[in-house]
Amino acid sequence: MTTDGRLRAVLLFGGPGSGKGTQGAVLGGLPNVCHLAMGDIFRALDKQSGIGQEFLSYSTKGLLVPDELTVRVWQQHVQDRVASGDIRPDYHTLILDGIPRTTDQVELMAPHIDVRKILHLVIHDESVLVERLKGRALKGNRPDDANENVICERLRVYEESTAPVLHAYDASLVADINADQAPLAVLSDIAAALSKVLPATI
Ligand code: ADP
């Protein structure tokens, strides 16, 4: 935790197929890191509860959940885990995946997090991405990933909605990571960027 009570955080950014999920899972295994993916937090809600129902009413249409509700759910999740001792603010750095996703969420999250770094996984070769997503569709039973038009549309929406979020932060915080590489090489570049911001605790 920082002296003003905000939690130390690193943002993990990347479009569909950029390898964000793979890298997030690995980073989450580090002892002083807590990986929080907003989609996972939403999916863990009780489906019968009011908030669970509200989440489904948006996500099943492919829509984003409203900003205030999203940040409230995130805050409650973190508060509960801090209270249970699972997250220790003086020890853990949060790796946030999928939040903030809009510029309004950037504002709403600002009182709660001290963003130390933004890891921006960049795919330069779009054909690599399309092939990766098609491959994932075959393995993971995600038919939405198999259609090239749908893939291109998702990439367009990502570029449109994510760029303003990146620009809402100081450019010096953003580390562009070449995500065209093999997973271990991507991890190595992430480690180099993170070693400067993660406290050197064991
Ligand atoms: P996807 O990358 O397919 O959107 P996620 O697991 O990141 O999958 O999110 C699943 C759903 O959860 C989204 O479609 C959206 O409805 C909701 N969601 C996740 N993160 C956010 C966020 N930061 N703001 C609003 N809604 C979100």
PDB file of C-alpha atoms and ligand atoms in Angstrom:
ATOM      1  CA  MET A   1       0.000   0.000   0.000  1.00  0.00           C
ATOM      2  CA  THR A   2       1.171   3.547  -0.660  1.00  0.00           C
ATOM      3  CA  THR A   3       1.197   6.171   2.089  1.00  0.00           C
ATOM      4  CA  ASP A   4      -2.125   7.626   0.863  1.00  0.00           C
ATOM      5  CA  GLY A   5      -3.901   4.248   1.233  1.00  0.00           C
ATOM      6  CA  ARG A   6      -4.057   3.357  -2.458  1.00  0.00           C
ATOM      7  CA  LEU A   7      -3.059  -0.135  -3.558  1.00  0.00           C
ATOM      8  CA  ARG A   8      -0.001  -0.586  -5.771  1.00  0.00           C
ATOM      9  CA  ALA A   9      -1.111  -1.763  -9.197  1.00  0.00           C
ATOM     10  CA  VAL A  10       0.223  -2.773 -12.595  1.00  0.00           C
ATOM     11  CA  LEU A  11      -2.204  -2.799 -15.526  1.00  0.00           C
ATOM     12  CA  LEU A  12      -2.096  -5.632 -18.043  1.00  0.00           C
ATOM     13  CA  PHE A  13      -3.391  -4.451 -21.402  1.00  0.00           C
ATOM     14  CA  GLY A  14      -3.785  -6.354 -24.625  1.00  0.00           C
ATOM     15  CA  GLY A  15      -6.310  -7.228 -27.292  1.00  0.00           C
ATOM     16  CA  PRO A  16      -7.888 -10.580 -27.986  1.00  0.00           C
ATOM     17  CA  GLY A  17      -5.168 -13.120 -28.792  1.00  0.00           C
ATOM     18  CA  SER A  18      -2.344 -10.992 -27.352  1.00  0.00           C
ATOM     19  CA  GLY A  19      -1.529 -13.622 -24.716  1.00  0.00           C
ATOM     20  CA  LYS A  20      -2.794 -11.551 -21.773  1.00  0.00           C
ATOM     21  CA  GLY A  21      -4.471 -14.548 -20.130  1.00  0.00           C
ATOM     22  CA  THR A  22      -1.331 -16.705 -20.413  1.00  0.00           C
ATOM     23  CA  GLN A  23       0.960 -14.027 -19.018  1.00  0.00           C
ATOM     24  CA  GLY A  24      -1.507 -12.995 -16.287  1.00  0.00           C
ATOM     25  CA  ALA A  25      -1.721 -16.586 -15.040  1.00  0.00           C
ATOM     26  CA  VAL A  26       2.077 -16.874 -14.832  1.00  0.00           C
ATOM     27  CA  LEU A  27       2.520 -13.501 -13.104  1.00  0.00           C
ATOM     28  CA  GLY A  28      -0.223 -14.403 -10.617  1.00  0.00           C
ATOM     29  CA  GLY A  29       1.991 -17.253  -9.402  1.00  0.00           C
ATOM     30  CA  LEU A  30       4.582 -14.810  -8.029  1.00  0.00           C
ATOM     31  CA  PRO A  31       4.415 -14.523  -4.238  1.00  0.00           C
ATOM     32  CA  ASN A  32       4.124 -10.735  -3.964  1.00  0.00           C
ATOM     33  CA  VAL A  33       1.706 -10.345  -6.854  1.00  0.00           C
ATOM     34  CA  CYS A  34      -2.082 -10.720  -6.970  1.00  0.00           C
ATOM     35  CA  HIS A  35      -3.584 -11.159 -10.449  1.00  0.00           C
ATOM     36  CA  LEU A  36      -7.148  -9.834 -10.675  1.00  0.00           C
ATOM     37  CA  ALA A  37      -9.092 -10.303 -13.917  1.00  0.00           C
ATOM     38  CA  MET A  38     -12.369  -8.369 -13.943  1.00  0.00           C
ATOM     39  CA  GLY A  39     -14.097 -10.974 -16.131  1.00  0.00           C
ATOM     40  CA  ASP A  40     -13.223 -13.670 -13.543  1.00  0.00           C
ATOM     41  CA  ILE A  41     -14.526 -11.512 -10.683  1.00  0.00           C
ATOM     42  CA  PHE A  42     -17.832 -11.036 -12.516  1.00  0.00           C
ATOM     43  CA  ARG A  43     -18.134 -14.729 -13.424  1.00  0.00           C
ATOM     44  CA  ALA A  44     -17.587 -15.695  -9.757  1.00  0.00           C
ATOM     45  CA  LEU A  45     -20.666 -13.709  -8.648  1.00  0.00           C
ATOM     46  CA  ASP A  46     -23.669 -15.698  -7.450  1.00  0.00           C
ATOM     47  CA  LYS A  47     -25.778 -15.959 -10.646  1.00  0.00           C
ATOM     48  CA  GLN A  48     -28.992 -15.774  -8.583  1.00  0.00           C
ATOM     49  CA  SER A  49     -28.038 -12.511  -6.854  1.00  0.00           C
ATOM     50  CA  GLY A  50     -29.242  -9.129  -8.123  1.00  0.00           C
ATOM     51  CA  ILE A  51     -25.737  -8.087  -9.173  1.00  0.00           C
ATOM     52  CA  GLY A  52     -25.095 -11.507 -10.749  1.00  0.00           C
ATOM     53  CA  GLN A  53     -28.265 -11.160 -12.816  1.00  0.00           C
ATOM     54  CA  GLU A  54     -27.352  -7.621 -13.815  1.00  0.00           C
ATOM     55  CA  PHE A  55     -23.902  -8.779 -14.953  1.00  0.00           C
ATOM     56  CA  LEU A  56     -25.462 -11.501 -17.119  1.00  0.00           C
ATOM     57  CA  SER A  57     -27.905  -9.048 -18.664  1.00  0.00           C
ATOM     58  CA  TYR A  58     -24.922  -7.157 -20.137  1.00  0.00           C
ATOM     59  CA  SER A  59     -22.311  -9.847 -20.746  1.00  0.00           C
ATOM     60  CA  THR A  60     -24.658 -12.162 -22.637  1.00  0.00           C
ATOM     61  CA  LYS A  61     -25.224  -9.328 -25.128  1.00  0.00           C
ATOM     62  CA  GLY A  62     -21.483  -8.680 -25.405  1.00  0.00           C
ATOM     63  CA  LEU A  63     -21.911  -5.331 -23.654  1.00  0.00           C
ATOM     64  CA  LEU A  64     -19.732  -3.793 -20.972  1.00  0.00           C
ATOM     65  CA  VAL A  65     -21.237  -3.577 -17.486  1.00  0.00           C
ATOM     66  CA  PRO A  66     -21.844   0.084 -16.449  1.00  0.00           C
ATOM     67  CA  ASP A  67     -18.787   1.780 -14.982  1.00  0.00           C
ATOM     68  CA  GLU A  68     -20.056   2.534 -11.448  1.00  0.00           C
ATOM     69  CA  LEU A  69     -21.303  -1.029 -10.959  1.00  0.00           C
ATOM     70  CA  THR A  70     -18.066  -2.503 -12.320  1.00  0.00           C
ATOM     71  CA  VAL A  71     -15.869  -0.465 -10.002  1.00  0.00           C
ATOM     72  CA  ARG A  72     -18.186  -1.154  -7.033  1.00  0.00           C
ATOM     73  CA  VAL A  73     -17.948  -4.932  -7.644  1.00  0.00           C
ATOM     74  CA  TRP A  74     -14.163  -4.686  -8.008  1.00  0.00           C
ATOM     75  CA  GLN A  75     -13.844  -2.621  -4.817  1.00  0.00           C
ATOM     76  CA  GLN A  76     -16.018  -5.012  -2.797  1.00  0.00           C
ATOM     77  CA  HIS A  77     -13.990  -7.987  -4.055  1.00  0.00           C
ATOM     78  CA  VAL A  78     -10.687  -6.358  -3.078  1.00  0.00           C
ATOM     79  CA  GLN A  79     -12.062  -5.111   0.261  1.00  0.00           C
ATOM     80  CA  ASP A  80     -13.224  -8.640   1.189  1.00  0.00           C
ATOM     81  CA  ARG A  81      -9.856 -10.162   0.276  1.00  0.00           C
ATOM     82  CA  VAL A  82      -7.952  -7.490   2.206  1.00  0.00           C
ATOM     83  CA  ALA A  83     -10.226  -8.109   5.223  1.00  0.00           C
ATOM     84  CA  SER A  84      -9.587 -11.868   5.043  1.00  0.00           C
ATOM     85  CA  GLY A  85      -5.817 -11.296   4.852  1.00  0.00           C
ATOM     86  CA  ASP A  86      -5.645 -12.851   1.380  1.00  0.00           C
ATOM     87  CA  ILE A  87      -4.436  -9.561  -0.119  1.00  0.00           C
ATOM     88  CA  ARG A  88      -1.874  -7.721   2.016  1.00  0.00           C
ATOM     89  CA  PRO A  89      -1.601  -4.149   0.743  1.00  0.00           C
ATOM     90  CA  ASP A  90       1.873  -3.649   2.214  1.00  0.00           C
ATOM     91  CA  TYR A  91       3.124  -6.795   0.440  1.00  0.00           C
ATOM     92  CA  HIS A  92       1.128  -7.415  -2.736  1.00  0.00           C
ATOM     93  CA  THR A  93       1.138  -5.527  -6.004  1.00  0.00           C
ATOM     94  CA  LEU A  94      -2.093  -6.016  -7.960  1.00  0.00           C
ATOM     95  CA  ILE A  95      -1.879  -7.016 -11.615  1.00  0.00           C
ATOM     96  CA  LEU A  96      -5.156  -5.764 -13.068  1.00  0.00           C
ATOM     97  CA  ASP A  97      -6.493  -7.429 -16.175  1.00  0.00           C
ATOM     98  CA  GLY A  98      -9.593  -5.992 -17.876  1.00  0.00           C
ATOM     99  CA  ILE A  99     -10.014  -2.998 -15.593  1.00  0.00           C
ATOM    100  CA  PRO A 100     -10.061  -0.041 -16.111  1.00  0.00           C
ATOM    101  CA  ARG A 101     -11.536  -0.540 -19.571  1.00  0.00           C
ATOM    102  CA  THR A 102     -13.057   2.894 -20.125  1.00  0.00           C
ATOM    103  CA  THR A 103     -11.801   6.391 -19.350  1.00  0.00           C
ATOM    104  CA  ASP A 104     -14.616   6.816 -16.793  1.00  0.00           C
ATOM    105  CA  GLN A 105     -13.318   3.693 -15.017  1.00  0.00           C
ATOM    106  CA  VAL A 106      -9.862   5.302 -14.979  1.00  0.00           C
ATOM    107  CA  GLU A 107     -11.389   8.195 -12.992  1.00  0.00           C
ATOM    108  CA  LEU A 108     -13.404   5.951 -10.671  1.00  0.00           C
ATOM    109  CA  MET A 109     -10.389   3.724  -9.925  1.00  0.00           C
ATOM    110  CA  ALA A 110      -7.961   6.609  -9.336  1.00  0.00           C
ATOM    111  CA  PRO A 111      -8.704   6.997  -5.595  1.00  0.00           C
ATOM    112  CA  HIS A 112      -8.097   3.258  -5.047  1.00  0.00           C
ATOM    113  CA  ILE A 113      -4.999   2.383  -7.077  1.00  0.00           C
ATOM    114  CA  ASP A 114      -1.529   3.768  -7.584  1.00  0.00           C
ATOM    115  CA  VAL A 115      -0.650   2.648 -11.124  1.00  0.00           C
ATOM    116  CA  ARG A 116       3.081   1.918 -11.250  1.00  0.00           C
ATOM    117  CA  LYS A 117       3.275   0.409 -14.742  1.00  0.00           C
ATOM    118  CA  ILE A 118       1.097  -0.413 -17.742  1.00  0.00           C
ATOM    119  CA  LEU A 119       2.154  -3.524 -19.642  1.00  0.00           C
ATOM    120  CA  HIS A 120       0.798  -3.078 -23.150  1.00  0.00           C
ATOM    121  CA  LEU A 121       0.982  -6.343 -25.099  1.00  0.00           C
ATOM    122  CA  VAL A 122       1.244  -5.274 -28.723  1.00  0.00           C
ATOM    123  CA  ILE A 123       0.737  -7.552 -31.696  1.00  0.00           C
ATOM    124  CA  HIS A 124       2.325  -5.909 -34.733  1.00  0.00           C
ATOM    125  CA  ASP A 125       1.430  -8.564 -37.257  1.00  0.00           C
ATOM    126  CA  GLU A 126      -2.354  -8.817 -37.435  1.00  0.00           C
ATOM    127  CA  SER A 127      -2.194 -12.028 -39.455  1.00  0.00           C
ATOM    128  CA  VAL A 128      -0.472 -13.712 -36.450  1.00  0.00           C
ATOM    129  CA  LEU A 129      -3.384 -12.648 -34.297  1.00  0.00           C
ATOM    130  CA  VAL A 130      -6.031 -13.919 -36.695  1.00  0.00           C
ATOM    131  CA  GLU A 131      -4.277 -17.288 -36.923  1.00  0.00           C
ATOM    132  CA  ARG A 132      -3.900 -17.498 -33.118  1.00  0.00           C
ATOM    133  CA  LEU A 133      -7.574 -16.783 -32.567  1.00  0.00           C
ATOM    134  CA  LYS A 134      -8.635 -19.299 -35.191  1.00  0.00           C
ATOM    135  CA  GLY A 135      -6.378 -21.884 -33.508  1.00  0.00           C
ATOM    136  CA  ARG A 136      -7.896 -21.074 -30.122  1.00  0.00           C
ATOM    137  CA  ALA A 137     -11.373 -21.448 -31.590  1.00  0.00           C
ATOM    138  CA  LEU A 138     -10.579 -24.983 -32.736  1.00  0.00           C
ATOM    139  CA  LYS A 139      -9.082 -25.955 -29.352  1.00  0.00           C
ATOM    140  CA  GLY A 140     -11.344 -24.024 -27.013  1.00  0.00           C
ATOM    141  CA  ASN A 141     -14.728 -24.423 -28.644  1.00  0.00           C
ATOM    142  CA  ARG A 142     -15.096 -20.685 -29.207  1.00  0.00           C
ATOM    143  CA  PRO A 143     -16.871 -20.470 -32.552  1.00  0.00           C
ATOM    144  CA  ASP A 144     -16.879 -16.645 -32.353  1.00  0.00           C
ATOM    145  CA  ASP A 145     -13.090 -16.762 -32.791  1.00  0.00           C
ATOM    146  CA  ALA A 146     -13.291 -18.862 -35.947  1.00  0.00           C
ATOM    147  CA  ASN A 147     -14.906 -16.243 -38.164  1.00  0.00           C
ATOM    148  CA  GLU A 148     -12.457 -13.774 -39.646  1.00  0.00           C
ATOM    149  CA  ASN A 149     -15.006 -10.944 -39.888  1.00  0.00           C
ATOM    150  CA  VAL A 150     -15.905 -11.329 -36.222  1.00  0.00           C
ATOM    151  CA  ILE A 151     -12.218 -11.381 -35.277  1.00  0.00           C
ATOM    152  CA  CYS A 152     -11.552  -8.187 -37.235  1.00  0.00           C
ATOM    153  CA  GLU A 153     -14.543  -6.474 -35.638  1.00  0.00           C
ATOM    154  CA  ARG A 154     -13.349  -7.428 -32.129  1.00  0.00           C
ATOM    155  CA  LEU A 155      -9.880  -6.088 -32.936  1.00  0.00           C
ATOM    156  CA  ARG A 156     -11.395  -2.832 -34.179  1.00  0.00           C
ATOM    157  CA  VAL A 157     -13.526  -2.412 -31.049  1.00  0.00           C
ATOM    158  CA  TYR A 158     -10.489  -3.137 -28.869  1.00  0.00           C
ATOM    159  CA  GLU A 159      -8.402  -0.493 -30.619  1.00  0.00           C
ATOM    160  CA  GLU A 160     -11.246   1.997 -30.399  1.00  0.00           C
ATOM    161  CA  SER A 161     -12.046   1.521 -26.702  1.00  0.00           C
ATOM    162  CA  THR A 162      -8.590   0.767 -25.302  1.00  0.00           C
ATOM    163  CA  ALA A 163      -6.478   3.510 -26.839  1.00  0.00           C
ATOM    164  CA  PRO A 164      -8.241   6.273 -24.846  1.00  0.00           C
ATOM    165  CA  VAL A 165      -7.627   4.329 -21.623  1.00  0.00           C
ATOM    166  CA  LEU A 166      -3.905   4.116 -22.357  1.00  0.00           C
ATOM    167  CA  HIS A 167      -3.795   7.820 -23.165  1.00  0.00           C
ATOM    168  CA  ALA A 168      -5.482   8.662 -19.860  1.00  0.00           C
ATOM    169  CA  TYR A 169      -2.232   7.735 -18.094  1.00  0.00           C
ATOM    170  CA  ASP A 170       1.182   9.341 -18.245  1.00  0.00           C
ATOM    171  CA  ALA A 171       3.022   7.970 -21.283  1.00  0.00           C
ATOM    172  CA  SER A 172       6.070   7.214 -19.115  1.00  0.00           C
ATOM    173  CA  LEU A 173       4.042   4.479 -17.354  1.00  0.00           C
ATOM    174  CA  VAL A 174       3.378   2.534 -20.551  1.00  0.00           C
ATOM    175  CA  ALA A 175       5.743  -0.303 -21.503  1.00  0.00           C
ATOM    176  CA  ASP A 176       5.031  -1.612 -25.000  1.00  0.00           C
ATOM    177  CA  ILE A 177       5.776  -5.330 -24.995  1.00  0.00           C
ATOM    178  CA  ASN A 178       6.281  -7.134 -28.303  1.00  0.00           C
ATOM    179  CA  ALA A 179       3.642  -9.858 -28.051  1.00  0.00           C
ATOM    180  CA  ASP A 180       4.433 -11.356 -31.483  1.00  0.00           C
ATOM    181  CA  GLN A 181       7.142 -13.410 -29.761  1.00  0.00           C
ATOM    182  CA  ALA A 182       6.916 -16.835 -28.131  1.00  0.00           C
ATOM    183  CA  PRO A 183       5.356 -16.789 -24.613  1.00  0.00           C
ATOM    184  CA  LEU A 184       8.698 -17.160 -22.787  1.00  0.00           C
ATOM    185  CA  ALA A 185      10.246 -14.234 -24.690  1.00  0.00           C
ATOM    186  CA  VAL A 186       7.163 -12.107 -23.901  1.00  0.00           C
ATOM    187  CA  LEU A 187       7.482 -13.112 -20.237  1.00  0.00           C
ATOM    188  CA  SER A 188      11.150 -12.144 -20.258  1.00  0.00           C
ATOM    189  CA  ASP A 189      10.321  -8.638 -21.566  1.00  0.00           C
ATOM    190  CA  ILE A 190       7.531  -8.295 -18.992  1.00  0.00           C
ATOM    191  CA  ALA A 191       9.930  -9.360 -16.230  1.00  0.00           C
ATOM    192  CA  ALA A 192      12.434  -6.697 -17.334  1.00  0.00           C
ATOM    193  CA  ALA A 193       9.731  -4.009 -17.216  1.00  0.00           C
ATOM    194  CA  LEU A 194       8.346  -5.237 -13.887  1.00  0.00           C
ATOM    195  CA  SER A 195      11.643  -5.652 -12.062  1.00  0.00           C
ATOM    196  CA  LYS A 196      11.934  -1.873 -11.947  1.00  0.00           C
ATOM    197  CA  VAL A 197       8.555  -1.414 -10.250  1.00  0.00           C
ATOM    198  CA  LEU A 198       7.915  -4.464  -8.077  1.00  0.00           C
ATOM    199  CA  PRO A 199       9.359  -4.113  -4.582  1.00  0.00           C
ATOM    200  CA  ALA A 200      12.331  -6.445  -4.136  1.00  0.00           C
ATOM    201  CA  THR A 201      10.653  -8.660  -1.525  1.00  0.00           C
ATOM    202  CA  ILE A 202      11.107 -12.419  -1.474  1.00  0.00           C
TER     203      ILE A 202
HETATM  204  P1  ADP B   1     -13.968 -10.545 -22.967  1.00  0.00           P
HETATM  205  O1  ADP B   1     -12.501 -10.261 -23.209  1.00  0.00           O
HETATM  206  O2  ADP B   1     -14.535 -11.562 -23.888  1.00  0.00           O
HETATM  207  O3  ADP B   1     -14.785  -9.298 -22.862  1.00  0.00           O
HETATM  208  P2  ADP B   1     -13.767 -10.819 -20.056  1.00  0.00           P
HETATM  209  O4  ADP B   1     -13.572 -12.083 -19.279  1.00  0.00           O
HETATM  210  O5  ADP B   1     -12.696  -9.787 -19.952  1.00  0.00           O
HETATM  211  O6  ADP B   1     -14.019 -11.294 -21.542  1.00  0.00           O
HETATM  212  O7  ADP B   1     -15.145 -10.125 -19.612  1.00  0.00           O
HETATM  213  C1  ADP B   1     -16.375 -10.791 -19.663  1.00  0.00           C
HETATM  214  C2  ADP B   1     -17.505  -9.780 -19.556  1.00  0.00           C
HETATM  215  O8  ADP B   1     -17.435  -9.122 -18.280  1.00  0.00           O
HETATM  216  C3  ADP B   1     -17.454  -8.660 -20.570  1.00  0.00           C
HETATM  217  O9  ADP B   1     -18.060  -8.991 -21.777  1.00  0.00           O
HETATM  218  C4  ADP B   1     -18.207  -7.545 -19.852  1.00  0.00           C
HETATM  219  O10 ADP B   1     -19.599  -7.741 -19.937  1.00  0.00           O
HETATM  220  C5  ADP B   1     -17.785  -7.747 -18.412  1.00  0.00           C
HETATM  221  N1  ADP B   1     -16.609  -6.930 -18.062  1.00  0.00           N
HETATM  222  C6  ADP B   1     -15.346  -7.390 -17.784  1.00  0.00           C
HETATM  223  N2  ADP B   1     -14.535  -6.369 -17.453  1.00  0.00           N
HETATM  224  C7  ADP B   1     -15.287  -5.231 -17.523  1.00  0.00           C
HETATM  225  C8  ADP B   1     -15.027  -3.845 -17.305  1.00  0.00           C
HETATM  226  N3  ADP B   1     -13.830  -3.390 -16.921  1.00  0.00           N
HETATM  227  N4  ADP B   1     -16.057  -2.987 -17.476  1.00  0.00           N
HETATM  228  C9  ADP B   1     -17.267  -3.405 -17.813  1.00  0.00           C
HETATM  229  N5  ADP B   1     -17.587  -4.686 -18.048  1.00  0.00           N
HETATM  230  C10 ADP B   1     -16.612  -5.596 -17.911  1.00  0.00           C
END
